[in-house]
mmCIF file with all atom_site columns, C-alpha atoms and ligand atoms in Angstrom:
data_model
loop_
_atom_site.group_PDB
_atom_site.id
_atom_site.type_symbol
_atom_site.label_atom_id
_atom_site.label_alt_id
_atom_site.label_comp_id
_atom_site.label_asym_id
_atom_site.label_entity_id
_atom_site.label_seq_id
_atom_site.pdbx_PDB_ins_code
_atom_site.Cartn_x
_atom_site.Cartn_y
_atom_site.Cartn_z
_atom_site.occupancy
_atom_site.B_iso_or_equiv
_atom_site.pdbx_formal_charge
_atom_site.auth_seq_id
_atom_site.auth_comp_id
_atom_site.auth_asym_id
_atom_site.auth_atom_id
_atom_site.pdbx_PDB_model_num
ATOM   1   C  CA  . MET A 1 1   ? 26.160 -47.765 -54.891 1.00 98.00 ? 90  MET A CA  1
ATOM   2   C  CA  . ILE A 1 2   ? 24.817 -48.244 -58.390 1.00 98.00 ? 91  ILE A CA  1
ATOM   3   C  CA  . PHE A 1 3   ? 22.148 -45.828 -59.618 1.00 98.00 ? 92  PHE A CA  1
ATOM   4   C  CA  . THR A 1 4   ? 19.942 -46.794 -62.577 1.00 98.00 ? 93  THR A CA  1
ATOM   5   C  CA  . PHE A 1 5   ? 17.543 -44.325 -64.216 1.00 98.00 ? 94  PHE A CA  1
ATOM   6   C  CA  . TYR A 1 6   ? 14.249 -45.616 -65.636 1.00 98.00 ? 95  TYR A CA  1
ATOM   7   C  CA  . GLY A 1 7   ? 12.838 -42.287 -66.802 1.00 98.00 ? 96  GLY A CA  1
ATOM   8   C  CA  . HIS A 1 8   ? 10.760 -39.555 -65.136 1.00 98.00 ? 97  HIS A CA  1
ATOM   9   C  CA  . ALA A 1 9   ? 11.354 -39.912 -61.348 1.00 98.00 ? 98  ALA A CA  1
ATOM   10  C  CA  . THR A 1 10  ? 11.900 -43.669 -61.456 1.00 98.00 ? 99  THR A CA  1
ATOM   11  C  CA  . PHE A 1 11  ? 15.266 -45.034 -60.421 1.00 98.00 ? 100 PHE A CA  1
ATOM   12  C  CA  . SER A 1 12  ? 16.871 -47.833 -58.483 1.00 98.00 ? 101 SER A CA  1
ATOM   13  C  CA  . ILE A 1 13  ? 19.801 -47.760 -56.129 1.00 98.00 ? 102 ILE A CA  1
ATOM   14  C  CA  . GLN A 1 14  ? 21.762 -50.913 -55.377 1.00 98.00 ? 103 GLN A CA  1
ATOM   15  C  CA  . VAL A 1 15  ? 23.275 -50.684 -51.928 1.00 98.00 ? 104 VAL A CA  1
ATOM   16  C  CA  . ALA A 1 16  ? 24.346 -53.213 -49.295 1.00 97.00 ? 105 ALA A CA  1
ATOM   17  C  CA  . GLY A 1 17  ? 23.336 -56.084 -51.567 1.00 97.00 ? 106 GLY A CA  1
ATOM   18  C  CA  . LYS A 1 18  ? 19.758 -54.771 -51.902 1.00 98.00 ? 107 LYS A CA  1
ATOM   19  C  CA  . THR A 1 19  ? 17.952 -53.001 -54.715 1.00 98.00 ? 108 THR A CA  1
ATOM   20  C  CA  . LEU A 1 20  ? 15.765 -50.054 -53.749 1.00 98.00 ? 109 LEU A CA  1
ATOM   21  C  CA  . MET A 1 21  ? 13.256 -49.018 -56.428 1.00 98.00 ? 110 MET A CA  1
ATOM   22  C  CA  . PHE A 1 22  ? 11.856 -45.487 -56.202 1.00 99.00 ? 111 PHE A CA  1
ATOM   23  C  CA  . ASP A 1 23  ? 8.575  -44.159 -57.643 1.00 99.00 ? 112 ASP A CA  1
ATOM   24  C  CA  . PRO A 1 24  ? 8.040  -46.695 -60.451 1.00 98.00 ? 113 PRO A CA  1
ATOM   25  C  CA  . PHE A 1 25  ? 6.276  -45.052 -63.408 1.00 98.00 ? 114 PHE A CA  1
ATOM   26  C  CA  . ILE A 1 26  ? 7.283  -46.885 -66.553 1.00 98.00 ? 115 ILE A CA  1
ATOM   27  C  CA  . SER A 1 27  ? 4.275  -48.374 -68.368 1.00 98.00 ? 116 SER A CA  1
ATOM   28  C  CA  . GLY A 1 28  ? 2.731  -44.888 -68.592 1.00 98.00 ? 117 GLY A CA  1
ATOM   29  C  CA  . ASN A 1 29  ? 5.881  -43.252 -69.930 1.00 98.00 ? 118 ASN A CA  1
ATOM   30  C  CA  . ALA A 1 30  ? 6.151  -43.460 -73.716 1.00 96.00 ? 119 ALA A CA  1
ATOM   31  C  CA  . LYS A 1 31  ? 9.838  -42.506 -73.471 1.00 97.00 ? 120 LYS A CA  1
ATOM   32  C  CA  . ALA A 1 32  ? 10.485 -45.638 -71.345 1.00 98.00 ? 121 ALA A CA  1
ATOM   33  C  CA  . ALA A 1 33  ? 8.709  -48.102 -73.668 1.00 97.00 ? 122 ALA A CA  1
ATOM   34  C  CA  . HIS A 1 34  ? 11.909 -50.183 -73.951 1.00 97.00 ? 123 HIS A CA  1
ATOM   35  C  CA  . ILE A 1 35  ? 11.830 -50.919 -70.194 1.00 97.00 ? 124 ILE A CA  1
ATOM   36  C  CA  . ASP A 1 36  ? 9.651  -53.829 -69.008 1.00 97.00 ? 125 ASP A CA  1
ATOM   37  C  CA  . PRO A 1 37  ? 8.470  -53.079 -65.460 1.00 97.00 ? 126 PRO A CA  1
ATOM   38  C  CA  . THR A 1 38  ? 7.625  -56.745 -64.836 1.00 96.00 ? 127 THR A CA  1
ATOM   39  C  CA  . SER A 1 39  ? 11.311 -57.640 -65.289 1.00 95.00 ? 128 SER A CA  1
ATOM   40  C  CA  . LEU A 1 40  ? 12.687 -55.208 -62.712 1.00 97.00 ? 129 LEU A CA  1
ATOM   41  C  CA  . LYS A 1 41  ? 14.332 -56.502 -59.556 1.00 97.00 ? 130 LYS A CA  1
ATOM   42  C  CA  . ALA A 1 42  ? 13.557 -54.805 -56.273 1.00 98.00 ? 131 ALA A CA  1
ATOM   43  C  CA  . ASP A 1 43  ? 13.951 -55.675 -52.615 1.00 98.00 ? 132 ASP A CA  1
ATOM   44  C  CA  . TYR A 1 44  ? 12.053 -52.542 -51.577 1.00 99.00 ? 133 TYR A CA  1
ATOM   45  C  CA  . VAL A 1 45  ? 9.726  -50.136 -53.403 1.00 98.00 ? 134 VAL A CA  1
ATOM   46  C  CA  . LEU A 1 46  ? 9.834  -46.617 -51.969 1.00 99.00 ? 135 LEU A CA  1
ATOM   47  C  CA  . LEU A 1 47  ? 7.100  -44.140 -52.912 1.00 99.00 ? 136 LEU A CA  1
ATOM   48  C  CA  . SER A 1 48  ? 7.440  -40.404 -52.285 1.00 99.00 ? 137 SER A CA  1
ATOM   49  C  CA  . HIS A 1 49  ? 3.749  -39.561 -52.783 1.00 98.00 ? 138 HIS A CA  1
ATOM   50  C  CA  . GLY A 1 50  ? 0.508  -40.802 -54.306 1.00 98.00 ? 139 GLY A CA  1
ATOM   51  C  CA  . HIS A 1 51  ? 0.486  -39.236 -57.765 1.00 98.00 ? 140 HIS A CA  1
ATOM   52  C  CA  . VAL A 1 52  ? 0.095  -41.626 -60.661 1.00 98.00 ? 141 VAL A CA  1
ATOM   53  C  CA  . ASP A 1 53  ? 3.418  -40.593 -62.209 1.00 98.00 ? 142 ASP A CA  1
ATOM   54  C  CA  . HIS A 1 54  ? 5.064  -42.052 -59.065 1.00 98.00 ? 143 HIS A CA  1
ATOM   55  C  CA  . VAL A 1 55  ? 2.945  -45.092 -58.169 1.00 98.00 ? 144 VAL A CA  1
ATOM   56  C  CA  . LEU A 1 56  ? 1.633  -46.466 -61.489 1.00 98.00 ? 145 LEU A CA  1
ATOM   57  C  CA  . ASP A 1 57  ? 3.879  -49.558 -61.555 1.00 98.00 ? 146 ASP A CA  1
ATOM   58  C  CA  . ALA A 1 58  ? 4.487  -49.878 -57.819 1.00 98.00 ? 147 ALA A CA  1
ATOM   59  C  CA  . LEU A 1 59  ? 2.217  -52.894 -57.443 1.00 98.00 ? 148 LEU A CA  1
ATOM   60  C  CA  . THR A 1 60  ? 3.704  -54.589 -60.525 1.00 98.00 ? 149 THR A CA  1
ATOM   61  C  CA  . VAL A 1 61  ? 7.273  -54.211 -59.299 1.00 98.00 ? 150 VAL A CA  1
ATOM   62  C  CA  . ALA A 1 62  ? 6.530  -54.911 -55.634 1.00 98.00 ? 151 ALA A CA  1
ATOM   63  C  CA  . SER A 1 63  ? 4.401  -58.005 -56.213 1.00 97.00 ? 152 SER A CA  1
ATOM   64  C  CA  . ALA A 1 64  ? 6.799  -59.484 -58.808 1.00 97.00 ? 153 ALA A CA  1
ATOM   65  C  CA  . ASN A 1 65  ? 9.508  -59.389 -56.139 1.00 98.00 ? 154 ASN A CA  1
ATOM   66  C  CA  . ASN A 1 66  ? 7.396  -59.754 -52.986 1.00 98.00 ? 155 ASN A CA  1
ATOM   67  C  CA  . ALA A 1 67  ? 9.005  -56.453 -51.971 1.00 98.00 ? 156 ALA A CA  1
ATOM   68  C  CA  . PRO A 1 68  ? 7.614  -54.236 -49.228 1.00 98.00 ? 157 PRO A CA  1
ATOM   69  C  CA  . ILE A 1 69  ? 6.201  -50.854 -50.229 1.00 98.00 ? 158 ILE A CA  1
ATOM   70  C  CA  . VAL A 1 70  ? 7.760  -48.128 -48.083 1.00 98.00 ? 159 VAL A CA  1
ATOM   71  C  CA  . SER A 1 71  ? 5.829  -44.870 -48.043 1.00 98.00 ? 160 SER A CA  1
ATOM   72  C  CA  . ASN A 1 72  ? 3.584  -42.752 -45.876 1.00 98.00 ? 161 ASN A CA  1
ATOM   73  C  CA  . TYR A 1 73  ? 0.888  -44.459 -43.817 1.00 98.00 ? 162 TYR A CA  1
ATOM   74  C  CA  . GLU A 1 74  ? -1.971 -43.519 -46.168 1.00 98.00 ? 163 GLU A CA  1
ATOM   75  C  CA  . ILE A 1 75  ? -0.302 -44.856 -49.318 1.00 98.00 ? 164 ILE A CA  1
ATOM   76  C  CA  . VAL A 1 76  ? 0.824  -48.111 -47.703 1.00 98.00 ? 165 VAL A CA  1
ATOM   77  C  CA  . SER A 1 77  ? -2.719 -48.570 -46.325 1.00 98.00 ? 166 SER A CA  1
ATOM   78  C  CA  . TRP A 1 78  ? -4.224 -47.876 -49.769 1.00 98.00 ? 167 TRP A CA  1
ATOM   79  C  CA  . PHE A 1 79  ? -2.170 -50.648 -51.375 1.00 98.00 ? 168 PHE A CA  1
ATOM   80  C  CA  . GLY A 1 80  ? -3.421 -52.936 -48.624 1.00 98.00 ? 169 GLY A CA  1
ATOM   81  C  CA  . ALA A 1 81  ? -7.091 -51.943 -48.886 1.00 97.00 ? 170 ALA A CA  1
ATOM   82  C  CA  . GLN A 1 82  ? -7.478 -51.314 -52.647 1.00 95.00 ? 171 GLN A CA  1
ATOM   83  C  CA  . HIS A 1 83  ? -4.984 -53.821 -54.029 1.00 94.00 ? 172 HIS A CA  1
ATOM   84  C  CA  . GLU A 1 84  ? -4.795 -56.437 -51.255 1.00 96.00 ? 173 GLU A CA  1
ATOM   85  C  CA  . TYR A 1 85  ? -1.053 -55.886 -51.108 1.00 98.00 ? 174 TYR A CA  1
ATOM   86  C  CA  . ALA A 1 86  ? -0.325 -55.999 -47.403 1.00 95.00 ? 175 ALA A CA  1
ATOM   87  C  CA  . ASN A 1 87  ? 3.478  -56.115 -47.688 1.00 98.00 ? 176 ASN A CA  1
ATOM   88  C  CA  . GLY A 1 88  ? 4.261  -52.572 -46.682 1.00 98.00 ? 177 GLY A CA  1
ATOM   89  C  CA  . HIS A 1 89  ? 6.159  -50.458 -44.232 1.00 98.00 ? 178 HIS A CA  1
ATOM   90  C  CA  . PRO A 1 90  ? 4.235  -47.299 -43.276 1.00 98.00 ? 179 PRO A CA  1
ATOM   91  C  CA  . MET A 1 91  ? 6.085  -44.183 -42.156 1.00 98.00 ? 180 MET A CA  1
ATOM   92  C  CA  . ASN A 1 92  ? 5.284  -40.558 -41.500 1.00 98.00 ? 181 ASN A CA  1
ATOM   93  C  CA  . HIS A 1 93  ? 7.211  -37.311 -41.563 1.00 98.00 ? 182 HIS A CA  1
ATOM   94  C  CA  . GLY A 1 94  ? 10.214 -37.086 -39.277 1.00 98.00 ? 183 GLY A CA  1
ATOM   95  C  CA  . GLY A 1 95  ? 10.258 -40.799 -38.558 1.00 98.00 ? 184 GLY A CA  1
ATOM   96  C  CA  . SER A 1 96  ? 13.199 -43.110 -39.230 1.00 98.00 ? 185 SER A CA  1
ATOM   97  C  CA  . TRP A 1 97  ? 13.510 -46.876 -39.471 1.00 98.00 ? 186 TRP A CA  1
ATOM   98  C  CA  . ASN A 1 98  ? 16.541 -49.164 -39.617 1.00 98.00 ? 187 ASN A CA  1
ATOM   99  C  CA  . PHE A 1 99  ? 16.163 -51.514 -42.594 1.00 98.00 ? 188 PHE A CA  1
ATOM   100 C  CA  . ASP A 1 100 ? 18.672 -54.244 -43.475 1.00 98.00 ? 189 ASP A CA  1
ATOM   101 C  CA  . PHE A 1 101 ? 20.381 -51.931 -45.995 1.00 98.00 ? 190 PHE A CA  1
ATOM   102 C  CA  . GLY A 1 102 ? 20.464 -48.799 -43.815 1.00 98.00 ? 191 GLY A CA  1
ATOM   103 C  CA  . LYS A 1 103 ? 18.395 -46.141 -42.089 1.00 98.00 ? 192 LYS A CA  1
ATOM   104 C  CA  . VAL A 1 104 ? 15.543 -44.376 -43.889 1.00 99.00 ? 193 VAL A CA  1
ATOM   105 C  CA  . LYS A 1 105 ? 13.995 -41.112 -42.736 1.00 98.00 ? 194 LYS A CA  1
ATOM   106 C  CA  . PHE A 1 106 ? 10.776 -39.812 -44.292 1.00 98.00 ? 195 PHE A CA  1
ATOM   107 C  CA  . VAL A 1 107 ? 11.138 -36.044 -44.651 1.00 98.00 ? 196 VAL A CA  1
ATOM   108 C  CA  . ASN A 1 108 ? 9.010  -33.091 -45.717 1.00 98.00 ? 197 ASN A CA  1
ATOM   109 C  CA  . ALA A 1 109 ? 8.142  -32.177 -49.278 1.00 98.00 ? 198 ALA A CA  1
ATOM   110 C  CA  . VAL A 1 110 ? 5.934  -29.303 -50.432 1.00 98.00 ? 199 VAL A CA  1
ATOM   111 C  CA  . HIS A 1 111 ? 3.587  -30.748 -53.063 1.00 98.00 ? 200 HIS A CA  1
ATOM   112 C  CA  . SER A 1 112 ? 0.279  -32.712 -53.121 1.00 98.00 ? 201 SER A CA  1
ATOM   113 C  CA  . SER A 1 113 ? -0.400 -36.460 -52.955 1.00 98.00 ? 202 SER A CA  1
ATOM   114 C  CA  . THR A 1 114 ? -3.839 -37.574 -54.181 1.00 98.00 ? 203 THR A CA  1
ATOM   115 C  CA  . LEU A 1 115 ? -3.893 -41.263 -55.210 1.00 98.00 ? 204 LEU A CA  1
ATOM   116 C  CA  . PRO A 1 116 ? -4.884 -42.322 -58.762 1.00 98.00 ? 205 PRO A CA  1
ATOM   117 C  CA  . ASP A 1 117 ? -8.477 -43.224 -57.737 1.00 97.00 ? 206 ASP A CA  1
ATOM   118 C  CA  . GLY A 1 118 ? -8.948 -39.921 -55.911 1.00 98.00 ? 207 GLY A CA  1
ATOM   119 C  CA  . ASN A 1 119 ? -8.282 -41.351 -52.458 1.00 98.00 ? 208 ASN A CA  1
ATOM   120 C  CA  . TYR A 1 120 ? -6.354 -39.275 -49.951 1.00 98.00 ? 209 TYR A CA  1
ATOM   121 C  CA  . GLY A 1 121 ? -2.663 -40.060 -50.273 1.00 98.00 ? 210 GLY A CA  1
ATOM   122 C  CA  . GLY A 1 122 ? -1.463 -38.363 -47.110 1.00 98.00 ? 211 GLY A CA  1
ATOM   123 C  CA  . ASN A 1 123 ? 1.216  -35.745 -47.391 1.00 98.00 ? 212 ASN A CA  1
ATOM   124 C  CA  . PRO A 1 124 ? 4.091  -36.007 -49.879 1.00 98.00 ? 213 PRO A CA  1
ATOM   125 C  CA  . GLY A 1 125 ? 7.602  -36.690 -48.687 1.00 98.00 ? 214 GLY A CA  1
ATOM   126 C  CA  . GLY A 1 126 ? 11.174 -37.454 -49.519 1.00 98.00 ? 215 GLY A CA  1
ATOM   127 C  CA  . PHE A 1 127 ? 13.686 -39.953 -48.176 1.00 99.00 ? 216 PHE A CA  1
ATOM   128 C  CA  . VAL A 1 128 ? 17.044 -39.519 -46.488 1.00 99.00 ? 217 VAL A CA  1
ATOM   129 C  CA  . VAL A 1 129 ? 18.912 -42.829 -46.636 1.00 99.00 ? 218 VAL A CA  1
ATOM   130 C  CA  . GLU A 1 130 ? 22.020 -43.523 -44.572 1.00 98.00 ? 219 GLU A CA  1
ATOM   131 C  CA  . THR A 1 131 ? 24.014 -46.669 -45.368 1.00 98.00 ? 220 THR A CA  1
ATOM   132 C  CA  . GLY A 1 132 ? 27.452 -48.139 -44.732 1.00 98.00 ? 221 GLY A CA  1
ATOM   133 C  CA  . GLU A 1 133 ? 28.296 -47.254 -48.353 1.00 98.00 ? 222 GLU A CA  1
ATOM   134 C  CA  . GLY A 1 134 ? 27.205 -43.611 -48.171 1.00 98.00 ? 223 GLY A CA  1
ATOM   135 C  CA  . ASN A 1 135 ? 24.189 -41.371 -47.700 1.00 98.00 ? 224 ASN A CA  1
ATOM   136 C  CA  . PHE A 1 136 ? 21.717 -39.892 -50.128 1.00 99.00 ? 225 PHE A CA  1
ATOM   137 C  CA  . TYR A 1 137 ? 18.512 -37.845 -50.286 1.00 99.00 ? 226 TYR A CA  1
ATOM   138 C  CA  . TYR A 1 138 ? 15.640 -38.234 -52.720 1.00 99.00 ? 227 TYR A CA  1
ATOM   139 C  CA  . ALA A 1 139 ? 13.479 -35.115 -52.497 1.00 99.00 ? 228 ALA A CA  1
ATOM   140 C  CA  . GLY A 1 140 ? 10.410 -36.513 -54.283 1.00 98.00 ? 229 GLY A CA  1
ATOM   141 C  CA  . ASP A 1 141 ? 8.244  -33.899 -55.995 1.00 98.00 ? 230 ASP A CA  1
ATOM   142 C  CA  . THR A 1 142 ? 8.729  -30.700 -54.064 1.00 99.00 ? 231 THR A CA  1
ATOM   143 C  CA  . ALA A 1 143 ? 9.135  -26.993 -54.078 1.00 98.00 ? 232 ALA A CA  1
ATOM   144 C  CA  . LEU A 1 144 ? 12.278 -25.509 -52.662 1.00 98.00 ? 233 LEU A CA  1
ATOM   145 C  CA  . THR A 1 145 ? 11.707 -25.372 -48.920 1.00 98.00 ? 234 THR A CA  1
ATOM   146 C  CA  . LEU A 1 146 ? 13.714 -24.158 -45.942 1.00 98.00 ? 235 LEU A CA  1
ATOM   147 C  CA  . ASP A 1 147 ? 13.087 -27.548 -44.298 1.00 98.00 ? 236 ASP A CA  1
ATOM   148 C  CA  . MET A 1 148 ? 15.846 -28.899 -46.569 1.00 98.00 ? 237 MET A CA  1
ATOM   149 C  CA  . LYS A 1 149 ? 18.324 -27.065 -44.336 1.00 98.00 ? 238 LYS A CA  1
ATOM   150 C  CA  . LEU A 1 150 ? 17.516 -29.546 -41.567 1.00 98.00 ? 239 LEU A CA  1
ATOM   151 C  CA  . ILE A 1 151 ? 18.950 -32.469 -43.558 1.00 98.00 ? 240 ILE A CA  1
ATOM   152 C  CA  . PRO A 1 152 ? 22.686 -31.663 -43.319 1.00 98.00 ? 241 PRO A CA  1
ATOM   153 C  CA  . MET A 1 153 ? 22.269 -30.982 -39.590 1.00 98.00 ? 242 MET A CA  1
ATOM   154 C  CA  . ARG A 1 154 ? 21.818 -34.753 -39.218 1.00 98.00 ? 243 ARG A CA  1
ATOM   155 C  CA  . THR A 1 155 ? 23.266 -36.353 -42.354 1.00 98.00 ? 244 THR A CA  1
ATOM   156 C  CA  . LYS A 1 156 ? 26.322 -35.719 -44.500 1.00 98.00 ? 245 LYS A CA  1
ATOM   157 C  CA  . LEU A 1 157 ? 25.070 -36.442 -48.009 1.00 98.00 ? 246 LEU A CA  1
ATOM   158 C  CA  . ASP A 1 158 ? 27.170 -38.041 -50.736 1.00 98.00 ? 247 ASP A CA  1
ATOM   159 C  CA  . PHE A 1 159 ? 24.619 -37.300 -53.448 1.00 98.00 ? 248 PHE A CA  1
ATOM   160 C  CA  . ALA A 1 160 ? 21.012 -36.239 -53.870 1.00 99.00 ? 249 ALA A CA  1
ATOM   161 C  CA  . ILE A 1 161 ? 18.239 -36.851 -56.371 1.00 99.00 ? 250 ILE A CA  1
ATOM   162 C  CA  . LEU A 1 162 ? 16.252 -33.688 -57.040 1.00 99.00 ? 251 LEU A CA  1
ATOM   163 C  CA  . PRO A 1 163 ? 13.390 -32.813 -59.410 1.00 99.00 ? 252 PRO A CA  1
ATOM   164 C  CA  . ILE A 1 164 ? 14.548 -30.233 -61.975 1.00 98.00 ? 253 ILE A CA  1
ATOM   165 C  CA  . GLY A 1 165 ? 11.727 -30.015 -64.536 1.00 98.00 ? 254 GLY A CA  1
ATOM   166 C  CA  . ASP A 1 166 ? 9.922  -26.946 -63.136 1.00 98.00 ? 255 ASP A CA  1
ATOM   167 C  CA  . ASN A 1 167 ? 6.145  -26.311 -63.446 1.00 98.00 ? 256 ASN A CA  1
ATOM   168 C  CA  . PHE A 1 168 ? 5.099  -29.151 -61.050 1.00 98.00 ? 257 PHE A CA  1
ATOM   169 C  CA  . THR A 1 169 ? 8.270  -29.060 -58.900 1.00 98.00 ? 258 THR A CA  1
ATOM   170 C  CA  . MET A 1 170 ? 11.440 -27.068 -58.459 1.00 98.00 ? 259 MET A CA  1
ATOM   171 C  CA  . GLY A 1 171 ? 13.150 -25.882 -61.608 1.00 98.00 ? 260 GLY A CA  1
ATOM   172 C  CA  . ILE A 1 172 ? 16.885 -25.520 -62.122 1.00 98.00 ? 261 ILE A CA  1
ATOM   173 C  CA  . GLU A 1 173 ? 17.373 -22.292 -60.197 1.00 98.00 ? 262 GLU A CA  1
ATOM   174 C  CA  . ASP A 1 174 ? 15.578 -23.582 -57.095 1.00 98.00 ? 263 ASP A CA  1
ATOM   175 C  CA  . ALA A 1 175 ? 17.231 -27.006 -57.370 1.00 99.00 ? 264 ALA A CA  1
ATOM   176 C  CA  . ILE A 1 176 ? 20.626 -25.291 -57.197 1.00 98.00 ? 265 ILE A CA  1
ATOM   177 C  CA  . THR A 1 177 ? 19.513 -23.488 -54.036 1.00 98.00 ? 266 THR A CA  1
ATOM   178 C  CA  . ALA A 1 178 ? 18.226 -26.808 -52.688 1.00 99.00 ? 267 ALA A CA  1
ATOM   179 C  CA  . ALA A 1 179 ? 21.662 -28.321 -53.313 1.00 98.00 ? 268 ALA A CA  1
ATOM   180 C  CA  . GLU A 1 180 ? 23.120 -25.447 -51.288 1.00 98.00 ? 269 GLU A CA  1
ATOM   181 C  CA  . PHE A 1 181 ? 20.573 -25.980 -48.477 1.00 98.00 ? 270 PHE A CA  1
ATOM   182 C  CA  . ILE A 1 182 ? 21.397 -29.699 -48.247 1.00 98.00 ? 271 ILE A CA  1
ATOM   183 C  CA  . GLU A 1 183 ? 25.164 -29.026 -48.601 1.00 98.00 ? 272 GLU A CA  1
ATOM   184 C  CA  . CYS A 1 184 ? 25.583 -31.474 -51.457 1.00 98.00 ? 273 CYS A CA  1
ATOM   185 C  CA  . ASP A 1 185 ? 27.613 -30.959 -54.630 1.00 98.00 ? 274 ASP A CA  1
ATOM   186 C  CA  . LYS A 1 186 ? 26.552 -34.050 -56.593 1.00 98.00 ? 275 LYS A CA  1
ATOM   187 C  CA  . ILE A 1 187 ? 22.971 -33.917 -57.856 1.00 98.00 ? 276 ILE A CA  1
ATOM   188 C  CA  . ILE A 1 188 ? 21.114 -36.358 -60.087 1.00 98.00 ? 277 ILE A CA  1
ATOM   189 C  CA  . GLY A 1 189 ? 18.211 -34.704 -61.881 1.00 98.00 ? 278 GLY A CA  1
ATOM   190 C  CA  . VAL A 1 190 ? 14.792 -36.363 -62.249 1.00 98.00 ? 279 VAL A CA  1
ATOM   191 C  CA  . HIS A 1 191 ? 11.232 -35.306 -63.187 1.00 98.00 ? 280 HIS A CA  1
ATOM   192 C  CA  . PHE A 1 192 ? 12.147 -33.649 -66.502 1.00 98.00 ? 281 PHE A CA  1
ATOM   193 C  CA  . ASP A 1 193 ? 11.286 -34.120 -70.212 1.00 98.00 ? 282 ASP A CA  1
ATOM   194 C  CA  . THR A 1 194 ? 8.491  -36.681 -69.674 1.00 98.00 ? 283 THR A CA  1
ATOM   195 C  CA  . PHE A 1 195 ? 5.754  -34.191 -70.565 1.00 96.00 ? 284 PHE A CA  1
ATOM   196 C  CA  . PRO A 1 196 ? 5.904  -30.920 -72.544 1.00 97.00 ? 285 PRO A CA  1
ATOM   197 C  CA  . TYR A 1 197 ? 5.393  -28.920 -69.313 1.00 98.00 ? 286 TYR A CA  1
ATOM   198 C  CA  . ILE A 1 198 ? 8.697  -30.167 -67.897 1.00 98.00 ? 287 ILE A CA  1
ATOM   199 C  CA  . GLU A 1 199 ? 11.035 -30.187 -70.891 1.00 98.00 ? 288 GLU A CA  1
ATOM   200 C  CA  . ILE A 1 200 ? 14.426 -28.700 -70.077 1.00 98.00 ? 289 ILE A CA  1
ATOM   201 C  CA  . ASP A 1 201 ? 17.658 -27.734 -71.832 1.00 98.00 ? 290 ASP A CA  1
ATOM   202 C  CA  . HIS A 1 202 ? 20.152 -30.304 -70.490 1.00 98.00 ? 291 HIS A CA  1
ATOM   203 C  CA  . GLU A 1 203 ? 23.321 -28.404 -71.316 1.00 98.00 ? 292 GLU A CA  1
ATOM   204 C  CA  . ALA A 1 204 ? 22.025 -25.131 -69.868 1.00 98.00 ? 293 ALA A CA  1
ATOM   205 C  CA  . ALA A 1 205 ? 20.958 -26.966 -66.704 1.00 98.00 ? 294 ALA A CA  1
ATOM   206 C  CA  . LYS A 1 206 ? 24.360 -28.622 -66.264 1.00 98.00 ? 295 LYS A CA  1
ATOM   207 C  CA  . LYS A 1 207 ? 26.126 -25.321 -66.887 1.00 98.00 ? 296 LYS A CA  1
ATOM   208 C  CA  . ALA A 1 208 ? 23.963 -23.521 -64.309 1.00 98.00 ? 297 ALA A CA  1
ATOM   209 C  CA  . PHE A 1 209 ? 24.970 -26.097 -61.684 1.00 98.00 ? 298 PHE A CA  1
ATOM   210 C  CA  . ALA A 1 210 ? 28.637 -26.016 -62.746 1.00 98.00 ? 299 ALA A CA  1
ATOM   211 C  CA  . ASP A 1 211 ? 28.655 -22.216 -62.447 1.00 98.00 ? 300 ASP A CA  1
ATOM   212 C  CA  . LYS A 1 212 ? 27.820 -22.704 -58.744 1.00 98.00 ? 301 LYS A CA  1
ATOM   213 C  CA  . GLY A 1 213 ? 30.520 -25.357 -58.299 1.00 98.00 ? 302 GLY A CA  1
ATOM   214 C  CA  . LYS A 1 214 ? 28.049 -28.236 -58.378 1.00 98.00 ? 303 LYS A CA  1
ATOM   215 C  CA  . GLU A 1 215 ? 27.634 -31.245 -60.635 1.00 98.00 ? 304 GLU A CA  1
ATOM   216 C  CA  . LEU A 1 216 ? 24.290 -32.071 -62.260 1.00 98.00 ? 305 LEU A CA  1
ATOM   217 C  CA  . ILE A 1 217 ? 24.102 -35.623 -63.588 1.00 98.00 ? 306 ILE A CA  1
ATOM   218 C  CA  . ILE A 1 218 ? 21.460 -36.252 -66.247 1.00 98.00 ? 307 ILE A CA  1
ATOM   219 C  CA  . LEU A 1 219 ? 21.162 -39.871 -67.340 1.00 98.00 ? 308 LEU A CA  1
ATOM   220 C  CA  . GLY A 1 220 ? 19.429 -41.434 -70.317 1.00 98.00 ? 309 GLY A CA  1
ATOM   221 C  CA  . ILE A 1 221 ? 16.600 -43.887 -69.663 1.00 98.00 ? 310 ILE A CA  1
ATOM   222 C  CA  . GLY A 1 222 ? 18.136 -47.263 -68.776 1.00 97.00 ? 311 GLY A CA  1
ATOM   223 C  CA  . GLU A 1 223 ? 21.529 -45.714 -68.061 1.00 98.00 ? 312 GLU A CA  1
ATOM   224 C  CA  . GLN A 1 224 ? 23.531 -46.535 -64.905 1.00 98.00 ? 313 GLN A CA  1
ATOM   225 C  CA  . THR A 1 225 ? 26.151 -44.739 -62.892 1.00 98.00 ? 314 THR A CA  1
ATOM   226 C  CA  . LYS A 1 226 ? 28.295 -45.750 -59.941 1.00 98.00 ? 315 LYS A CA  1
ATOM   227 C  CA  . LEU A 1 227 ? 28.179 -43.397 -56.984 1.00 95.00 ? 316 LEU A CA  1
HETATM 228 NI NI1 . LIG B 2 .   ? 3.550  -35.296 -57.963 1.00 63.09 ? 548 LIG B NI1 1
HETATM 229 MN MN1 . LIG B 2 .   ? 5.364  -36.055 -60.308 1.00 63.09 ? 549 LIG B MN1 1
#
């Protein structure tokens, strides 16, 4: 799998010949000004919740590629009703679906999910993705929650993408506990540094994970890693 970071909580994962784009927020992120969202390839656009810092460029990326939007029922319906973008796959918590790249389960997150125009965005979630090349979990924006302990009961994770910026989501200490709950030693951090509220000390964060025998990967915007 190839992981590419586009800043904030935006990333793509290339797996099984497909590109999955998660939570595209690029045109609103001054730190990602060198990335052109209209040029991004995606076979699927997966959205964890309705907040603008996760859905701002979803329509741009999805429509440029005729890619389905995969999210909760309310968000997929909103793109259909408000943006006439009917190419979507609605899910809800606890449900799984077999896509051509692997199996996706929409799982619990503790957060909020109002859409940019104030519409109800359902409840926020995360994704557990099982593929022939390995399994991963993207937590979305969330607090640390005991529900994370359910994930390794079903899925052996190869890596996980967790928010680490604190204030709006878990911070470092809780993200380390989350990594313990999901029984995963390789964590990619997202949702940090974009705004003053979520600025973090990268070296201190990596050291805190290393002290618990875990690896925290922090990528620059536009940077890729093979997983
Ligand atoms: Ni949010
Ligand atoms: Mn957010």
